[in-house]
């Protein structure tokens, strides 16, 4: 199984060494690349991260945003840094990340700081919003629930203000935690985060007609217990709504008609509009029950409301400027070059798990165990990663490998692209699938 790795590395050195390939040459290399993958019935390895130059890669790099690692490799001109503050990369070396985290903050004369907790039901879009606010993807995102398994920390530093984002797992009940044998961190971390919060962003997925009409009992309970923490309502995924007028009705319900101490004035015509009826969440989840008063479905103490799509940079920019403005006088907690408190190996494992969740059906990705066996810097400065994916069933091995090894190859390729943009270096990722002993 070592042969594909050597041949893949040789391919990379050849492509990088000979410089620009034209569109035809790049296509020829891309066509030949799948033949380098080695497959077996019980074990498959895949190498990803080989770089291609020329127009094909230039167009591909645009998919990953400005100032991406691919743009840096290609020498594509970057926006004026005076207009767009630079987003720091994460070091691929654990010791460097450790030193940076304990390094004395390089504070200005009048520093300001704000600790923000993102709270919401599973799949409300907390990690997507966190990544957009940070300007670089460091938290895993998928359509499946419980992608975020424990509290993760991100840092935004601009001028004299530092905003610390605490991306928490979706709030769940103790009953669900025990029923599905979920990690205790899924239950405890959101509550622990609130203890040190200066502000809480409550995310609601307005595209989900089953849950959007009321805050979950767990969110209401958390807000009630920490009522001294200022709260902001973020109505996410508004781009998915065909009828925008429904936002007025949802706002009235989720805030109980009160925002920042002022009673909302919404005409009854909007509240009774045809076509905006929402099924009650109780019809879908019989375990749902109100906290405190049986009629309570919203929170009347939000100080602001934001209606946005976490995928829209323009929408998120408005929220980001609001958070920076809310920062209070106080010492920074981190150096300005810190983007996240996560270790590089942890980020890598999370990104790979994100791809597993996205590509594998039903419960299969939740049974995969990950083990990193190689993490080293290559001779040309590239990051070389080898990770084993252990699965409990022979059928899961076949599913994860996919026909002719295409699925495991796709997972490795997508993960390596994300890691390149996080570490701002070339990444060679090999994944092997084996049956758990």
XYZ file of C-alpha atoms in Angstrom:
437
model
C 0.000 0.000 0.000
C 2.998 2.336 0.136
C 3.406 2.459 -3.636
C 0.493 4.853 -4.335
C 1.946 7.324 -1.830
C 5.377 7.383 -3.503
C 3.901 7.658 -6.957
C 1.482 10.380 -5.828
C 4.347 12.374 -4.294
C 6.383 11.921 -7.468
C 3.461 13.203 -9.506
C 3.199 16.261 -7.300
C 6.920 17.031 -7.538
C 6.798 16.606 -11.316
C 3.851 18.939 -11.779
C 5.255 21.583 -9.437
C 8.752 21.230 -10.884
C 7.782 21.757 -14.518
C 5.679 24.844 -13.788
C 2.672 25.769 -15.882
C 0.605 23.107 -17.572
C -1.848 24.161 -20.234
C -5.519 23.158 -20.123
C -4.854 20.048 -22.216
C -1.874 18.976 -20.132
C -3.764 19.496 -16.887
C -6.639 17.403 -18.170
C -4.235 14.625 -19.163
C -2.695 14.600 -15.681
C -6.160 14.648 -14.088
C -7.221 11.708 -16.244
C -4.145 9.701 -15.267
C -4.343 10.529 -11.552
C -7.129 8.030 -10.609
C -4.933 5.174 -11.829
C -2.538 5.946 -8.972
C -5.066 4.912 -6.357
C -4.661 1.484 -4.804
C -7.728 -0.509 -3.794
C -8.269 -3.763 -1.929
C -11.376 -5.447 -0.610
C -10.678 -4.711 3.055
C -8.337 -1.750 2.752
C -8.136 1.164 0.345
C -5.724 4.096 0.332
C -6.167 7.396 -1.399
C -3.693 10.231 -1.894
C -5.125 13.697 -2.422
C -3.588 17.119 -2.710
C -1.705 16.986 -6.005
C -1.644 20.489 -7.493
C -2.365 21.454 -11.098
C -1.504 24.792 -12.685
C -3.050 26.773 -15.488
C -6.590 27.978 -16.259
C -8.279 24.881 -14.863
C -6.867 25.413 -11.388
C -7.319 29.175 -11.597
C -11.037 28.718 -12.146
C -11.206 26.089 -9.406
C -9.518 28.328 -6.862
C -12.311 30.852 -7.226
C -14.643 28.414 -5.531
C -12.751 28.727 -2.263
C -12.899 32.501 -1.919
C -10.367 35.270 -2.020
C -6.997 34.885 -0.350
C -7.279 31.086 -0.428
C -4.245 28.842 -0.389
C -4.834 27.971 -4.038
C -4.718 31.649 -5.009
C -1.437 32.027 -3.127
C 0.057 29.029 -4.954
C -1.014 30.397 -8.354
C 0.182 33.919 -7.627
C -3.291 35.373 -8.191
C -3.408 38.986 -7.065
C -4.896 39.505 -3.612
C -7.289 42.274 -2.537
C -5.905 45.365 -0.869
C -5.113 44.321 2.702
C -5.925 47.808 3.908
C -9.534 47.258 2.845
C -9.833 43.559 3.743
C -8.171 42.651 7.046
C -5.974 39.574 6.660
C -7.281 36.370 8.167
C -4.503 34.403 9.899
C -3.873 30.801 8.965
C -3.578 27.935 11.433
C -0.130 26.430 11.893
C 0.195 22.820 10.780
C 2.595 22.199 13.679
C 1.118 21.453 17.097
C 4.018 23.029 18.993
C 3.703 26.289 17.035
C -0.041 26.418 17.700
C 0.577 25.740 21.399
C 3.124 28.550 21.626
C 0.816 30.971 19.838
C -2.063 30.194 22.192
C 0.031 30.983 25.287
C 1.811 33.941 23.678
C 1.169 37.288 25.370
C -1.567 39.131 23.425
C -0.258 41.988 21.277
C -2.913 44.398 22.523
C -3.276 48.053 21.477
C -3.548 50.821 24.070
C -7.322 50.601 24.402
C -8.241 46.953 23.836
C -11.834 45.727 23.758
C -13.110 42.174 24.000
C -16.378 40.260 23.658
C -17.147 36.576 24.316
C -20.013 35.398 22.124
C -21.828 32.070 22.449
C -23.724 30.687 19.451
C -26.762 28.824 20.709
C -29.421 26.914 18.836
C -30.986 23.598 17.956
C -28.936 21.042 15.970
C -28.424 22.047 12.321
C -29.432 25.676 12.828
C -26.270 26.814 11.021
C -24.041 27.777 13.957
C -20.795 26.423 12.508
C -21.499 27.866 9.052
C -22.061 31.284 10.598
C -18.926 30.946 12.753
C -16.797 30.129 9.701
C -18.153 33.107 7.792
C -17.533 35.432 10.720
C -13.955 34.163 11.039
C -13.276 34.435 7.320
C -11.810 30.939 7.112
C -13.396 27.513 7.514
C -12.124 25.963 10.739
C -15.323 24.296 12.006
C -16.919 21.255 10.321
C -20.232 21.760 8.556
C -22.695 19.191 7.232
C -26.416 18.687 6.734
C -26.493 15.903 9.321
C -27.085 16.658 13.004
C -24.369 16.660 15.675
C -21.530 17.622 13.333
C -20.105 19.751 16.147
C -19.386 17.320 18.999
C -17.892 19.707 21.548
C -17.297 23.388 22.140
C -14.961 24.999 19.599
C -13.411 28.454 19.874
C -12.697 30.975 17.124
C -11.144 34.445 17.369
C -11.869 37.597 15.349
C -9.364 40.418 15.852
C -9.767 43.752 14.094
C -8.057 46.971 15.193
C -8.583 47.293 18.961
C -11.483 44.801 19.202
C -11.312 41.040 19.756
C -14.422 38.848 19.492
C -14.199 35.284 20.806
C -16.741 32.938 19.237
C -17.826 29.845 21.145
C -19.396 27.470 18.633
C -21.397 24.980 20.685
C -23.114 21.681 19.830
C -26.828 21.901 19.139
C -28.821 21.890 22.363
C -30.375 18.504 23.110
C -32.361 17.059 25.972
C -30.916 14.531 28.461
C -33.462 12.025 27.168
C -32.084 12.216 23.611
C -28.511 12.095 24.859
C -29.168 8.826 26.692
C -31.412 7.338 24.015
C -28.838 7.779 21.232
C -25.767 7.218 23.447
C -24.335 10.611 22.515
C -21.239 12.148 24.072
C -21.807 14.027 27.324
C -20.163 17.101 25.730
C -23.196 17.491 23.455
C -25.321 17.965 26.537
C -22.987 19.954 28.785
C -20.839 22.226 26.588
C -23.533 24.778 25.606
C -24.356 25.350 29.290
C -20.704 25.669 30.302
C -20.103 28.221 27.553
C -22.872 30.459 28.847
C -21.091 30.884 32.182
C -18.431 33.125 30.613
C -20.519 34.721 27.844
C -20.880 38.472 27.290
C -23.446 37.976 24.522
C -25.436 35.067 23.127
C -26.546 34.652 19.523
C -29.633 32.451 19.289
C -29.884 30.900 15.823
C -33.186 29.736 14.378
C -33.465 27.935 11.045
C -36.448 29.702 9.460
C -36.464 27.239 6.549
C -37.543 24.397 8.866
C -41.321 24.666 9.047
C -41.465 22.156 11.915
C -39.287 24.052 14.374
C -39.119 27.683 13.252
C -42.288 28.871 15.008
C -40.876 28.501 18.514
C -37.603 28.331 20.378
C -36.717 24.849 21.560
C -37.397 24.062 25.246
C -33.649 23.629 25.813
C -32.844 27.062 24.332
C -35.565 28.693 26.442
C -34.320 26.962 29.559
C -30.756 28.138 28.871
C -31.870 31.727 28.227
C -33.959 31.713 31.401
C -31.122 30.392 33.559
C -28.667 32.962 32.135
C -31.102 35.838 31.713
C -28.382 38.328 32.719
C -26.509 37.633 29.446
C -27.650 39.942 26.617
C -29.157 37.974 23.745
C -29.589 38.544 20.006
C -31.939 36.611 17.723
C -30.427 35.472 14.416
C -33.009 34.206 11.940
C -30.900 32.115 9.582
C -31.474 30.677 6.084
C -33.859 33.453 5.030
C -32.709 32.856 1.448
C -34.657 29.576 1.520
C -37.982 31.314 2.151
C -40.215 31.931 -0.860
C -42.589 34.166 1.119
C -40.562 36.730 3.045
C -43.682 38.041 4.814
C -43.593 34.953 7.027
C -40.556 36.504 8.752
C -42.826 39.081 10.394
C -45.038 36.394 11.871
C -42.022 34.382 13.040
C -40.458 37.483 14.588
C -43.595 38.142 16.602
C -43.694 34.540 17.829
C -39.990 34.143 18.653
C -39.796 37.460 20.528
C -43.295 37.364 22.069
C -43.779 40.699 20.364
C -41.041 42.504 22.340
C -37.524 43.516 21.198
C -35.139 45.630 23.292
C -37.967 46.455 25.663
C -40.156 47.848 22.885
C -43.406 46.248 21.757
C -43.423 45.316 18.097
C -46.088 46.851 15.885
C -47.010 44.253 13.296
C -50.304 44.565 11.486
C -52.678 41.684 12.029
C -52.918 41.275 8.264
C -49.428 39.794 8.225
C -50.058 37.486 11.164
C -53.037 35.866 9.488
C -51.678 35.753 5.953
C -52.692 32.741 3.946
C -49.990 30.309 3.027
C -47.876 30.958 6.114
C -49.384 28.313 8.369
C -46.743 26.287 10.154
C -47.257 22.844 11.632
C -46.723 22.814 15.363
C -43.425 21.235 16.412
C -45.398 19.169 18.897
C -46.998 17.293 15.993
C -43.578 16.083 14.981
C -41.897 15.654 18.360
C -44.279 14.499 21.104
C -41.553 15.033 23.714
C -41.538 18.804 23.091
C -42.875 20.780 26.003
C -42.690 24.389 27.084
C -40.416 25.692 29.800
C -42.014 27.665 32.605
C -45.361 28.790 31.229
C -47.107 26.355 28.852
C -47.717 29.270 26.459
C -44.081 30.362 26.236
C -42.641 29.790 22.776
C -40.361 32.834 22.456
C -38.037 35.100 24.417
C -39.075 38.726 25.055
C -35.583 39.937 26.040
C -33.700 39.939 22.728
C -31.927 43.255 22.271
C -31.537 42.910 18.483
C -32.746 40.776 15.557
C -30.754 39.812 12.476
C -32.359 38.177 9.440
C -29.668 36.667 7.239
C -28.225 33.784 5.319
C -25.028 32.481 6.894
C -23.825 31.738 3.355
C -24.009 35.418 2.382
C -20.829 37.353 3.086
C -22.695 40.650 2.889
C -25.307 39.552 5.458
C -22.670 38.198 7.824
C -20.525 41.319 7.479
C -23.329 43.378 9.039
C -23.528 41.013 12.002
C -19.745 40.973 12.342
C -19.552 44.773 12.528
C -22.280 44.723 15.189
C -20.311 42.227 17.306
C -17.099 44.244 16.998
C -18.981 47.360 18.082
C -20.350 45.523 21.142
C -16.856 44.660 22.414
C -16.242 46.092 25.882
C -13.044 47.644 27.290
C -10.838 44.864 28.595
C -7.668 42.880 27.879
C -7.485 40.525 24.926
C -7.330 36.818 25.652
C -5.348 35.819 22.552
C -2.632 37.053 20.231
C -3.963 38.687 17.065
C -2.589 35.795 14.950
C -4.794 33.228 16.728
C -7.759 32.097 14.628
C -8.872 29.098 16.695
C -7.884 27.255 19.852
C -8.110 23.889 18.076
C -4.995 21.843 17.409
C -4.180 21.134 13.728
C -4.789 17.386 14.122
C -8.182 18.118 15.665
C -9.127 20.389 12.769
C -8.070 17.738 10.272
C -10.081 15.001 12.002
C -13.162 17.240 12.090
C -12.898 18.162 8.406
C -12.564 14.512 7.388
C -15.524 13.613 9.607
C -17.520 16.370 7.916
C -16.920 14.718 4.541
C -17.893 11.336 5.952
C -21.154 12.795 7.221
C -21.835 14.400 3.869
C -21.137 11.379 1.671
C -22.128 8.348 3.770
C -25.752 7.319 4.247
C -27.790 7.275 7.440
C -25.914 6.095 10.538
C -22.802 4.794 8.760
C -20.562 7.878 9.344
C -21.297 7.897 13.094
C -19.688 4.450 13.471
C -16.392 5.394 11.770
C -13.346 5.674 14.037
C -10.456 7.886 12.905
C -6.780 7.311 13.715
C -4.012 9.587 12.441
C -0.860 7.520 11.887
C 1.315 10.047 10.013
C 1.500 13.825 10.434
C 4.697 15.321 9.116
C 6.146 18.035 6.936
C 7.376 16.804 3.559
C 10.662 17.728 1.860
C 9.066 20.620 -0.037
C 7.158 22.024 2.931
C 3.948 20.162 2.189
C 1.874 18.615 4.970
C 1.687 14.811 4.704
C -1.204 13.167 6.556
C -2.124 9.493 6.725
C -5.311 8.583 8.548
C -6.984 5.221 9.078
C -10.775 4.976 8.977
C -11.947 1.974 10.991
C -15.475 0.638 10.488
C -17.312 -2.155 12.346
C -18.891 -3.947 9.381
C -17.665 -5.388 6.081
C -20.597 -3.709 4.333
C -19.436 -0.337 5.691
C -15.987 -0.939 4.200
C -17.527 -1.390 0.760
C -19.761 1.656 1.175
C -16.900 3.900 2.254
C -14.563 2.738 -0.510
C -17.227 3.141 -3.169
C -17.160 1.763 -6.723
C -13.535 1.511 -7.894
C -12.446 3.569 -4.901
C -14.125 6.729 -6.180
C -15.893 7.687 -2.943
C -12.865 7.489 -0.664
C -10.912 9.390 -3.331
C -13.543 12.141 -3.412
C -13.580 12.418 0.392
C -9.787 12.731 0.519
C -9.722 15.311 -2.261
C -12.418 17.501 -0.721
C -10.849 17.294 2.739
C -7.404 18.195 1.432
C -8.802 21.278 -0.319
C -10.327 22.532 2.904
C -7.123 21.805 4.839
C -5.046 23.709 2.284
C -7.174 26.793 2.896
C -6.881 26.401 6.679
C -3.116 25.800 6.889
C -2.196 27.777 3.745
C 0.148 25.046 2.597
C -0.010 22.162 0.165
C -1.576 19.053 1.716
C -1.153 15.396 0.777
C -3.822 13.331 2.458
C -4.017 9.533 2.394
C -7.060 7.756 3.798
C -7.192 4.002 4.359
C -10.334 2.058 5.230
C -10.076 -1.055 7.358
C -12.390 -3.378 9.213
C -12.335 -2.779 12.946
C -10.839 -5.715 14.832
